[in-house]
Each structure stands twice: as C-alpha cells, then as structure tokens.
XYZ file of C-alpha atoms in Angstrom:
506
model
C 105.678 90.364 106.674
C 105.833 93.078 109.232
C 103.647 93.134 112.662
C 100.557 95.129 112.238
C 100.963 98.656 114.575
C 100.009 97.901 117.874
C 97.291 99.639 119.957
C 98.171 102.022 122.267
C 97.295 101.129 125.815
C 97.726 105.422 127.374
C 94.946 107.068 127.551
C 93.753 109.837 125.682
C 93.137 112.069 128.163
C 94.083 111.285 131.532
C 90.314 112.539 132.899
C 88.820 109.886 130.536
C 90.779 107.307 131.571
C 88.493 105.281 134.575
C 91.335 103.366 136.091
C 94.635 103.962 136.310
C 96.802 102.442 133.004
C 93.659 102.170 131.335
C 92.601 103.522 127.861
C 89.183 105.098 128.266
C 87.179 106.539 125.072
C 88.279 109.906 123.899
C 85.728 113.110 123.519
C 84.114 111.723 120.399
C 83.440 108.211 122.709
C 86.012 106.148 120.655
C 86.929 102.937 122.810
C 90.763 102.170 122.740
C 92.425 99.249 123.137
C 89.380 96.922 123.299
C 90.300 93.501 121.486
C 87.042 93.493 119.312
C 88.336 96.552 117.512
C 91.241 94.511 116.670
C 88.791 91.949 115.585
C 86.380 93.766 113.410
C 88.895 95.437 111.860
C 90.716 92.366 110.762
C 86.991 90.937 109.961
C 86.850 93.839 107.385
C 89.757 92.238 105.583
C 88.155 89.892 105.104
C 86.518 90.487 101.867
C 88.963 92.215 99.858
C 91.739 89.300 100.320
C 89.227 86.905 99.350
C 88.986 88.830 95.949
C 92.492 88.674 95.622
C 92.498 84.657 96.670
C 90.111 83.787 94.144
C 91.206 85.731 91.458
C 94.723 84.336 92.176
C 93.130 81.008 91.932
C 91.349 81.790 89.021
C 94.720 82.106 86.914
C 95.391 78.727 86.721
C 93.099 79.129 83.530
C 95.219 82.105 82.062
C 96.733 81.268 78.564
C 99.011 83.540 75.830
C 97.827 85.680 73.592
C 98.174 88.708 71.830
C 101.893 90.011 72.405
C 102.749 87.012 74.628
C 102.838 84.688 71.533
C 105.615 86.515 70.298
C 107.475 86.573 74.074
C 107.326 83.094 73.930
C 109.745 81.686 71.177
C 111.940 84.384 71.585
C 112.497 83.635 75.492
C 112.430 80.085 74.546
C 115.297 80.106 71.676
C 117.149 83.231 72.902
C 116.861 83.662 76.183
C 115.898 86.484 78.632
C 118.814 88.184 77.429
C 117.521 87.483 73.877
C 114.679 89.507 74.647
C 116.347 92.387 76.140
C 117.992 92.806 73.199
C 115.123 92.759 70.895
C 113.483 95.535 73.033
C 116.586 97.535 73.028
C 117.588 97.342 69.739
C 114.428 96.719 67.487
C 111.073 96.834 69.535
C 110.716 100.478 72.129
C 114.571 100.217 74.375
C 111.955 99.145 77.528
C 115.235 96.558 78.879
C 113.528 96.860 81.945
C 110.241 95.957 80.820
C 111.593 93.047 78.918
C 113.756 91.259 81.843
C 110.187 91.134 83.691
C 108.581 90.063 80.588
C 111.519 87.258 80.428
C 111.124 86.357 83.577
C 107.431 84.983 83.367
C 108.035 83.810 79.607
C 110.701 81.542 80.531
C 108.438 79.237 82.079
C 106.566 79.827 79.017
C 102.901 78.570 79.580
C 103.742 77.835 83.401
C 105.137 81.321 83.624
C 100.867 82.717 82.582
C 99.323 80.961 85.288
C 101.758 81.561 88.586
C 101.744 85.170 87.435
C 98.858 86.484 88.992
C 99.341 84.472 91.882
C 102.975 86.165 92.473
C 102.166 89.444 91.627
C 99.022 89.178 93.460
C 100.963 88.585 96.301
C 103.253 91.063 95.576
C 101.150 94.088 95.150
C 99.574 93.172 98.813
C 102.765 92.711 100.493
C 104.283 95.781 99.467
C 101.194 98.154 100.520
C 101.166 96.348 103.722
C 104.650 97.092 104.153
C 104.580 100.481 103.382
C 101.626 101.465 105.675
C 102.799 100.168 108.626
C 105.881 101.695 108.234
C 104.225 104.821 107.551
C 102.125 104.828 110.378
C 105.209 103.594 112.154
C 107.170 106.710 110.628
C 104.255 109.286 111.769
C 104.142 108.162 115.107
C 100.682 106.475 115.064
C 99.231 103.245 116.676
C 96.410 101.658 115.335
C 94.433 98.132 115.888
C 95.904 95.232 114.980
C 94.065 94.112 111.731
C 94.129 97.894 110.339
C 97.288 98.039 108.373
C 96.252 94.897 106.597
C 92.922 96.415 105.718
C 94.304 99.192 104.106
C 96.160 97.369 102.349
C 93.886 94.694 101.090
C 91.415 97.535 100.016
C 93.718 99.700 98.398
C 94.818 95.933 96.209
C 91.506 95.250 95.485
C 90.362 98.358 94.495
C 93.453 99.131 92.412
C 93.185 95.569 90.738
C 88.890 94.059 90.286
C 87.398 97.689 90.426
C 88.232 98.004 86.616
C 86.186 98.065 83.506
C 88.708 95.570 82.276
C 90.178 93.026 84.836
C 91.592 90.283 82.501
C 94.283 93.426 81.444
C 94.898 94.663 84.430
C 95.390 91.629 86.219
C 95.809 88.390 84.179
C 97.654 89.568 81.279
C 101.222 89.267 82.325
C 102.552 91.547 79.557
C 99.937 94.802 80.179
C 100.175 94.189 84.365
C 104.241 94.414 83.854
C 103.973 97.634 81.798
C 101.392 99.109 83.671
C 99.988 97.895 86.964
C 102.935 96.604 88.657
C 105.225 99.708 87.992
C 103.228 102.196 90.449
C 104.164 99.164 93.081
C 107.355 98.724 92.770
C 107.776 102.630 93.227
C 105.932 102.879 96.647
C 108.570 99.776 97.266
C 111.109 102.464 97.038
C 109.579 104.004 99.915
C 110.266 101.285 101.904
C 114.458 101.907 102.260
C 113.064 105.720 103.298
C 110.995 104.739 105.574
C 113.096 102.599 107.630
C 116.227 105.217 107.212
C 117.554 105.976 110.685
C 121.264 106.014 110.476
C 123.576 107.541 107.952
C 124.028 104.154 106.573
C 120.470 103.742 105.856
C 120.105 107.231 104.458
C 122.619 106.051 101.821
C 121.345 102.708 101.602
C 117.430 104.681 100.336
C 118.993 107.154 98.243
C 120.867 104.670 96.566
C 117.477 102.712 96.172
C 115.567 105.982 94.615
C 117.943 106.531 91.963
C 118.251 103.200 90.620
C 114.518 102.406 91.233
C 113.850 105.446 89.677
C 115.524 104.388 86.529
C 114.673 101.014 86.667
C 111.092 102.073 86.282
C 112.196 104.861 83.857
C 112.668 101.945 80.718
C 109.766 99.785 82.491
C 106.826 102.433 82.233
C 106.923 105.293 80.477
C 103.947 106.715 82.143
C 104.579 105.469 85.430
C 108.272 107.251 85.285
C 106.263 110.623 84.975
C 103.838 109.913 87.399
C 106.910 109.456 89.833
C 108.764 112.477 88.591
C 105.682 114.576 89.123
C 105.011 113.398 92.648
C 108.582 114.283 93.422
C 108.683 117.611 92.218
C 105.783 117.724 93.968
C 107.171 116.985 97.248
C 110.215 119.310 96.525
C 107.914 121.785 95.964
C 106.013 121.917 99.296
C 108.767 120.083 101.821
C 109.578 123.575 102.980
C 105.717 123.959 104.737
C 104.979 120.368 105.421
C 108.607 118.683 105.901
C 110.063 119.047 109.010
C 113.486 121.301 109.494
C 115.456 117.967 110.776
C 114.280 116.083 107.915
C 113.541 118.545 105.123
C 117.454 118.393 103.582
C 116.865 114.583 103.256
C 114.190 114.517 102.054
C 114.930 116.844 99.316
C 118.388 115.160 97.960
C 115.939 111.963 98.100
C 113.465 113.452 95.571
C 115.884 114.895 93.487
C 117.604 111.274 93.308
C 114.509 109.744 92.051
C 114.371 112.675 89.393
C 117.683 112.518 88.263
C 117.120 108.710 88.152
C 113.904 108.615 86.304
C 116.183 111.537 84.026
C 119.141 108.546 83.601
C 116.055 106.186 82.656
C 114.285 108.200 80.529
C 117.665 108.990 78.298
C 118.490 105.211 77.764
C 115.125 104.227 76.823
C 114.397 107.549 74.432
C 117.835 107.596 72.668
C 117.453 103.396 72.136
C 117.597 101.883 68.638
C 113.990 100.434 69.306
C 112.661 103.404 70.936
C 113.322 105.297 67.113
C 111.687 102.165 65.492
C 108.536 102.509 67.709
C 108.258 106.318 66.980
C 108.689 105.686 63.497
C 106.704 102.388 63.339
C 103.632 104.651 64.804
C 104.225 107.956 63.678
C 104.444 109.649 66.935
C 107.458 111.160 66.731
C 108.352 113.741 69.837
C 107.060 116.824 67.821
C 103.764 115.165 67.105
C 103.425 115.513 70.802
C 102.906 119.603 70.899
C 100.316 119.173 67.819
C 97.517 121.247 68.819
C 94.968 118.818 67.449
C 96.892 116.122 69.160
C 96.835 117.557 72.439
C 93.322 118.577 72.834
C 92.387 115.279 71.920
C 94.503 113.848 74.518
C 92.925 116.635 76.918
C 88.986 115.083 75.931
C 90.237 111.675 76.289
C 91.598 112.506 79.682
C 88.393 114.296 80.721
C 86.699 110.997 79.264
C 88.696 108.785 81.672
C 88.331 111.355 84.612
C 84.464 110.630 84.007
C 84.918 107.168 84.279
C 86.982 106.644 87.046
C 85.308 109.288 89.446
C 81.849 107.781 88.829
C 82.688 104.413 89.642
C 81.106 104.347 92.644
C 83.110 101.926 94.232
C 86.425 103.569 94.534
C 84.493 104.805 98.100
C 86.014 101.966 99.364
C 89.279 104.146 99.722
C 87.213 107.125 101.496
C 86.085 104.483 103.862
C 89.100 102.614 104.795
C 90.500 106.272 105.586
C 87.980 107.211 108.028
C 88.797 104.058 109.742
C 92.014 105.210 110.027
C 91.283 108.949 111.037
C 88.764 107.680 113.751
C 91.050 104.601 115.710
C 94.642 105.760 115.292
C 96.392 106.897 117.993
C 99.389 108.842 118.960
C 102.143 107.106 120.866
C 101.801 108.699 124.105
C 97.758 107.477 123.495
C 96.217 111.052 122.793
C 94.107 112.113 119.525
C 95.942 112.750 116.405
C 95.200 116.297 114.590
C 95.161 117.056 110.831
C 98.260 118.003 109.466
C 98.765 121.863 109.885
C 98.850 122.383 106.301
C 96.389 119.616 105.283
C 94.652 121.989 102.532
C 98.238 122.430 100.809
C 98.790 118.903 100.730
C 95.553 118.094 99.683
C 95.875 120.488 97.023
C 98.770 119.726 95.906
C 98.092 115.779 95.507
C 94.697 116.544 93.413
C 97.058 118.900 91.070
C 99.469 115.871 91.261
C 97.347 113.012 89.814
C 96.008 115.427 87.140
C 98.675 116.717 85.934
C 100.408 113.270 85.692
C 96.959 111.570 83.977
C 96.760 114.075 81.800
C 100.782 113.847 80.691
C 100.453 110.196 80.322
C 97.080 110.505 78.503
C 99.092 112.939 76.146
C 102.164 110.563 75.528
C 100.134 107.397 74.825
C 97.781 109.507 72.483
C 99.773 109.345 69.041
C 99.891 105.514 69.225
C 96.203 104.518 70.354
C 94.674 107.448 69.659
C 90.873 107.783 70.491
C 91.342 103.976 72.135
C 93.293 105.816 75.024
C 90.151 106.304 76.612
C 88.305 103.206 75.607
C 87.755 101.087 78.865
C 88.988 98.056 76.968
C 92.340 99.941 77.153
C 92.433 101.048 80.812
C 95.340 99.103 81.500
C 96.820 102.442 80.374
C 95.114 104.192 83.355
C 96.797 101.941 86.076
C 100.030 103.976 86.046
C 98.181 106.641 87.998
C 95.091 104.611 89.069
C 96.846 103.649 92.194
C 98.184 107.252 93.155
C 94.551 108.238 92.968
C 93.331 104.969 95.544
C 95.885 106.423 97.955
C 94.826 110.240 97.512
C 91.021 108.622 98.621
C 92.564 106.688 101.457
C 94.436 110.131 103.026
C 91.267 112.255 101.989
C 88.952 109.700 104.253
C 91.698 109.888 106.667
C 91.184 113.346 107.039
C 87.666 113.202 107.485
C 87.798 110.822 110.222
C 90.079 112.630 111.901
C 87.681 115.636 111.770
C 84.600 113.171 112.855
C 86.552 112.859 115.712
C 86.750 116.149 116.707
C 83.415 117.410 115.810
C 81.315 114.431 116.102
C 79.301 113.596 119.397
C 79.540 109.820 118.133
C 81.501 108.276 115.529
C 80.047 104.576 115.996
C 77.240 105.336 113.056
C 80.378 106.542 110.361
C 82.585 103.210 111.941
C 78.961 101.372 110.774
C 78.342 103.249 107.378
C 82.587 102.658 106.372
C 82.063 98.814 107.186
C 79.110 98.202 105.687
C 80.893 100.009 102.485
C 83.529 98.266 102.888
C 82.262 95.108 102.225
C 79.364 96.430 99.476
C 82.288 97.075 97.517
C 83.548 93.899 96.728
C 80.619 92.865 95.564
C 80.438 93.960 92.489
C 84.209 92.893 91.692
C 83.263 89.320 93.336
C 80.464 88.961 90.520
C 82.828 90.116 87.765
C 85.619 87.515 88.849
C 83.179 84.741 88.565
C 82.142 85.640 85.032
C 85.672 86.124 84.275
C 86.530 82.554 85.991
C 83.794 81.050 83.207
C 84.983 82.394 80.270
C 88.862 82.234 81.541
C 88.182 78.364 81.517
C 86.043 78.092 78.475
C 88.932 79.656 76.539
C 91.379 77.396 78.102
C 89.754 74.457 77.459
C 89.374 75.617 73.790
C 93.314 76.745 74.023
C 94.499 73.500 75.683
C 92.944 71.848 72.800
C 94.056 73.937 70.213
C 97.622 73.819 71.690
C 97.484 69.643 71.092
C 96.190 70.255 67.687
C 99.435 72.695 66.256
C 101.716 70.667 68.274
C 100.795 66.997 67.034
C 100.725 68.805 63.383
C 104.197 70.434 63.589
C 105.461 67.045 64.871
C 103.889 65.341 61.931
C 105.602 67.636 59.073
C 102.696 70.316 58.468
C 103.727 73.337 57.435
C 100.757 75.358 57.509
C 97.811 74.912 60.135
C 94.580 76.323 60.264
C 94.182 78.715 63.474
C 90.478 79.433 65.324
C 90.571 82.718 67.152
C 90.506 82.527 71.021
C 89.133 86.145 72.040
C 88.944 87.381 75.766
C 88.259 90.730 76.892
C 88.977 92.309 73.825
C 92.424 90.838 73.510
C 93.637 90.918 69.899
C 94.187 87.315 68.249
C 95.170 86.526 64.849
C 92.995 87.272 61.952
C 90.752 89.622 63.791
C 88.700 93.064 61.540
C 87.483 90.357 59.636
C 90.231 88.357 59.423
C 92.149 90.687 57.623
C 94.765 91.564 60.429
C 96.970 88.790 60.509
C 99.124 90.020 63.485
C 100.302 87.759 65.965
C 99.285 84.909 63.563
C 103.961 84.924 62.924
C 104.375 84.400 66.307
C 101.897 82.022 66.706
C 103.571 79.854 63.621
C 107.137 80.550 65.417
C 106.070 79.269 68.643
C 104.992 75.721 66.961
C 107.703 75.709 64.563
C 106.052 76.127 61.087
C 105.954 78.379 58.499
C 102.532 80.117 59.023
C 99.162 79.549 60.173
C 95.607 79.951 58.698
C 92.233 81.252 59.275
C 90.175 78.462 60.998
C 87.130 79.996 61.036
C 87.132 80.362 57.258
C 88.043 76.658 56.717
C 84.935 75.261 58.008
C-alpha cells in the first residue's frame, strides 16, 4: 500500500507565514501542517473501515445459493476451465465473468466465505491507490490520514449504503458481475497514473485495452459505463487536458474503446450469448421497442429517485470538502477550481446518466419491471460507484470555494465530520441485522448440508429440500413451490437424481 500524500510544510502565503519555514493558516484561517489534522483526519476513517471489518467478518456465515449451486459441481467436476466453457458456449459468452466465478467456486463452500473478505480488501486498496496517485498526479499535498478516508468512504458508501447489501456484497456471483467490475476499471487507472517514461506510456495503454476487454465479457453494463466515460474524456480533453498531455491521453481513451469494442464482439457473437437472447427473448431489436424503452426510461427515473434520496450518499459531498479545504499545492499555496470546472461538472452528470440509463435499457428485456426493484440493485452498482466519485469531486469543489469565500471554514470541517460518521450509522445497524439472519441461515444450511450428504452416501436418490431464503435470493421451489429452479443443481452438487419440496413433506 502506497504512503498517504504528505503535508506540505511552505507556506501559503509568505505574509501568513509567522516564522520563517513555517506553514501559517491561509486567508480562510486553515492551519497547515499541524499533526492533529493528520490525526482527525485519520480518526474519520475510522468508521467506515470498521463497516468494512465487520462486514468482512460477518462472511464467515455466507453460504450458496441461487446460481452458485449450479457453479459448484461444475467447478468441482470440470474445472475452471469447465466453466468457461459452459459460459461461452451454452450460458451468455461472459469467459471473463466465469474465470472469476471459478476462481471462488473452486474452493467451493470455502471459496463463499473468504470472498467478501478478499474483495473487501480489494475494493479499498484499489481506491486508496488511485487517490493518492491522483492527488500525486495533480500536484496536491494533503494530511496524512486523507487519502485513506476517501477511500474508506467512497468503499463504504459504494458497498452498506444499499437497499440490498447481502447482493451487493456477500453474494459472490452478483458482486463479480456487478460491483467489482467498476473497480477493477479505476485499477486501470493506476498504469496511467504512474506513466512517466515512454515505457510506462506503453506499459498503461497496453493495460486499457486489455482491461477494457477483460471487463467487456465480465459486465455488460459496466463495459458501457467505461466506454461512455471515455468518449467522454475524448470529448472535452481539448479544454481541460493539457497540450503536453492531451495526445496521450487521447490514444489512451480510444484504447479502452477499441478494447471494450474487442470485448463486446467476443461476448455478443458467443454461442451462449445467442442462447441467453433466445432463452429470454431479448433479442438486439427488442432493444429499440418503443414500449421497451420507455419502460426502461421510468425504471431509470425510478432508480434515480432512489439513489438521490438516500440521504446518506452525503457522505461523498463531505469527504470532498475535506479535500477542497486541506489540500495543498506543492510549493504550499491554495489550490483553485479547475478553469473549466462547470464543463467538467457537466459533462460527468451527462456521463452517469447517460450510462444508467443505457444499462437500465439493456438489462430491461430480461428483468423487466424488477430492474428497478431494490431487491435487484445489484444491477445499479455498475454505475453506483461512478456516481460516489462524481459526489466526492462535487464536495471537492465546494471546499475549495469555502476556502476562498469563507471567513472560517472550521464550522463546514465540523458539519463534514460529524456527517461523516452519522453516515455509517445506518449501514452499521443494517450489518448487524444482516449478521443475525446470515447465521440463522447458516446454521439451518450447515445442517441441511449434513442431512443431503449423509443421504447421498447412504444410496437415496431423492431428498426432500427446505428452502433457505435471504434477501430475496431465489431457492428451489419458490412462487409456491412451483419454480423448481436451482432445485438440478442442488441434486448435482450431492450427487442424486433430484430433490423435493421439504416444506410440503411435513
């Protein structure tokens, strides 16, 4: 893990500065380089990695269901490679999305309960990464302790602040199809942001276009939400992208298009992707239905609704003023907004709605009216995190203005802490809930588990099956019992021919 950016010890102005080497406060009466900035700030951290430490502790009570049951018995007779081929040939052609899948299935049961831990972890490290490098890359300083906040806020907002944690977080197969892609595409940033040399130039282009394609037959919607930021920054590197840089920068972005083009062809002209089209009825035409699309244009708004008034996504707002009101340039004087701040805010509002809205209309055809269901919001994370971001450089921009206008900025340092920590509340409460009935369902599972097994072993053929339902996930025999659906995977994990409704056999 990087250092966090250090705090700049030049003063702001060299009239505020009392003695000679030393940082006074700047015209708004910000203090710099005082260790208890360091320390509050770090303090503020606090909260949102303990969300993410208990939660990650809390999977230890995660078991399969739903589409894992059928993961399970193919990884375990055929392999990751087994699996790949299944999703290429017969399932949707995601081979990226089933080497990840294969990857945590191997272990099989093992596999459920690291997962959150890993990815957890993951998701953390890489939005650490990427904002100090950032900052690094813009030439700012900040306290020690800040980096890490903003990323531990942005994590727990993009992960607990959710009408439906269990599918954003603890289901292995919804996080790999659609919270963990968004990551690993700011991880692409990384190779940019460290590019110096020629060599490393290469080194991140190379990176962009197979990222880009990687992600392309991982995520469908999170391979449009990464062409659309691209063409994005194509589109206004000639006003905001410096002249040294701007020729770079564009070849970059048009690697990760053509990529996420390479991706997108694999995965669309696949054997399984034709199967899923078929199996669903959303064929590519079905797309341009009127009816279809303003359906998928309510169901958006619906979502939009939902996500704006969830009052805790301030958290991202507030971590950004942080950042507008204690950064620093290098040579210690006051960062201003970015000359054209209104096109680039502009243009990163148009972004995220034009991408929601594209990925609201692709997933349409195949869950239809649940696309806005908060059950199903795992379906929202592929641009969930873009907006968290667009909230952290918003807040950024308004501290930045504090400074500048503001006679004192110690009551909006006050007012972002305190929110800071208010929201994690309401996700802390929701993980412990979730921790009860995680546990009662793997107790019930565990048991269960003994039950099949000891029966296969003893010759039994058919076994009766009690339903095991979290969060809405779907489990054999559910609408009554008449939707039998994983109850064949379920029988080919324990090695019999089929099982049976418990519920109805008692």
């Amino acid at each position: 893990m990087p250092d966090d950016v250090p705090v700049t010890a030049a003063p702001a102005d060299p009239q505020d500065a009392t003695t000679p080497g030393r940082a006074g406060p700047d015209r708004a009466g910000n203090p710099s380089g005082r260790p208890w900035t360091a320390l509050w700030v770090t303090a503020l951290a606090l909260p949102p990695l303990a969300l993410l430490a208990a939660a990650s502790w809390f999977g230890r009570w995660v078991r399969p269901g739903a589409d894992d049951w059928c993961f399970l018995p193919r990884v375990r007779d055929d392999g990751i490679s087994g699996l790949v081929g299944k999703f290429y040939f017969d399932d949707n052609g995601r081979v990226a999305n089933a080497l990840l899948v294969g990857a945590y299935a191997k272990f099989q049961v093992a596999g459920h309960q690291w997962f959150p831990v890993i990815s957890g972890v993951l998701v953390l490290a890489v939005l650490w990464t990427v904002a100090v490098l950032a900052l690094r890359r813009a030439g700012l300083r900040t306290p020690r302790g800040l980096p890490l906040l903003l990323a531990a806020m942005a994590t727990a907002l993009f992960l607990f602040v959710t009408p439906n944690t269990y599918k954003t977080f603890y289901w292995p197969a919804a996080s790999v199809s659609h919270t963990l892609p968004p990551v690993l595409a700011c991880a692409a940033l990384i190779p940019l942001l460290l590019a110096r040399t020629h060599r490393g130039r290469v080194l991140a282009l190379a990176v962009a276009v197979l990222a880009a394609a990687f992600l392309a037959t991982l995520s469908e919607e999170t391979a449009i939400v990464v062409a659309m930021v691209l063409l994005a920054v194509l589109l206004v590197s000639r006003r905001v992208v410096p002249a040294a840089e701007r020729g770079f920068v564009r070849l970059w972005c048009a690697g990760g298009i053509a990529g996420t083009a390479a991706g997108a062809l694999v995965l669309i002209t696949s054997p399984g992707s034709t199967t899923r089209r078929d199996r669903f009825g959303a064929e590519t035409t079905s797309l341009l239905d009127p009816d279809s699309l303003a359906a998928s244009l309510r169901a958006f708004a619906e979502i939009t609704v939902t996500v704006v008034t969830t009052w805790q996504y301030v958290g991202g707002v507030a971590v950004g003023v942080l950042l507008g009101l204690l950064c620093r340039r290098a040579d210690g004087t006051t960062p201003r907004p970015p000359a054209h701040w209104p096109l680039l805010t502009a243009a990163a509002v148009v972004t995220l709605l034009v991408a929601g809205c594209l990925c609201t209309v692709i997933a349409y055809p195949v869950f239809n009216d649940r696309v806005s269901d908060p059950s199903a919001n795992r379906l929202w994370n592929d641009y969930l995190l873009l907006y968290v971001l667009l909230l952290v450089g918003v807040g950024a921009l308004l501290g930045l203005a504090l400074r500048r206008y503001a006679r004192s900025t110690a009551p909006a340092k006050v007012v972002c802490a305190a929110l800071c920590v208010l929201v994690c509340v309401g996700p802390a409460i929701a993980l412990t809930n979730l921790d009860t009935a995680l546990r009662a369902r793997a107790e019930k599972w565990d048991a269960q588990d003994r039950r099949l097994r000891e029966g296969a072993a003893a010759g039994e053929r058919v076994l009766p099956y009690e339903r095991l339902v979290i969060s809405q996930m779907l489990e054999p025999f559910s609408k009554g019992g008449e939707q039998y659906w994983p109850g064949g995977c379920v029988a080919d994990l324990y090695d019999i021919d089929r099982v049976t409704d418990g519920a109805r056999g008692r």
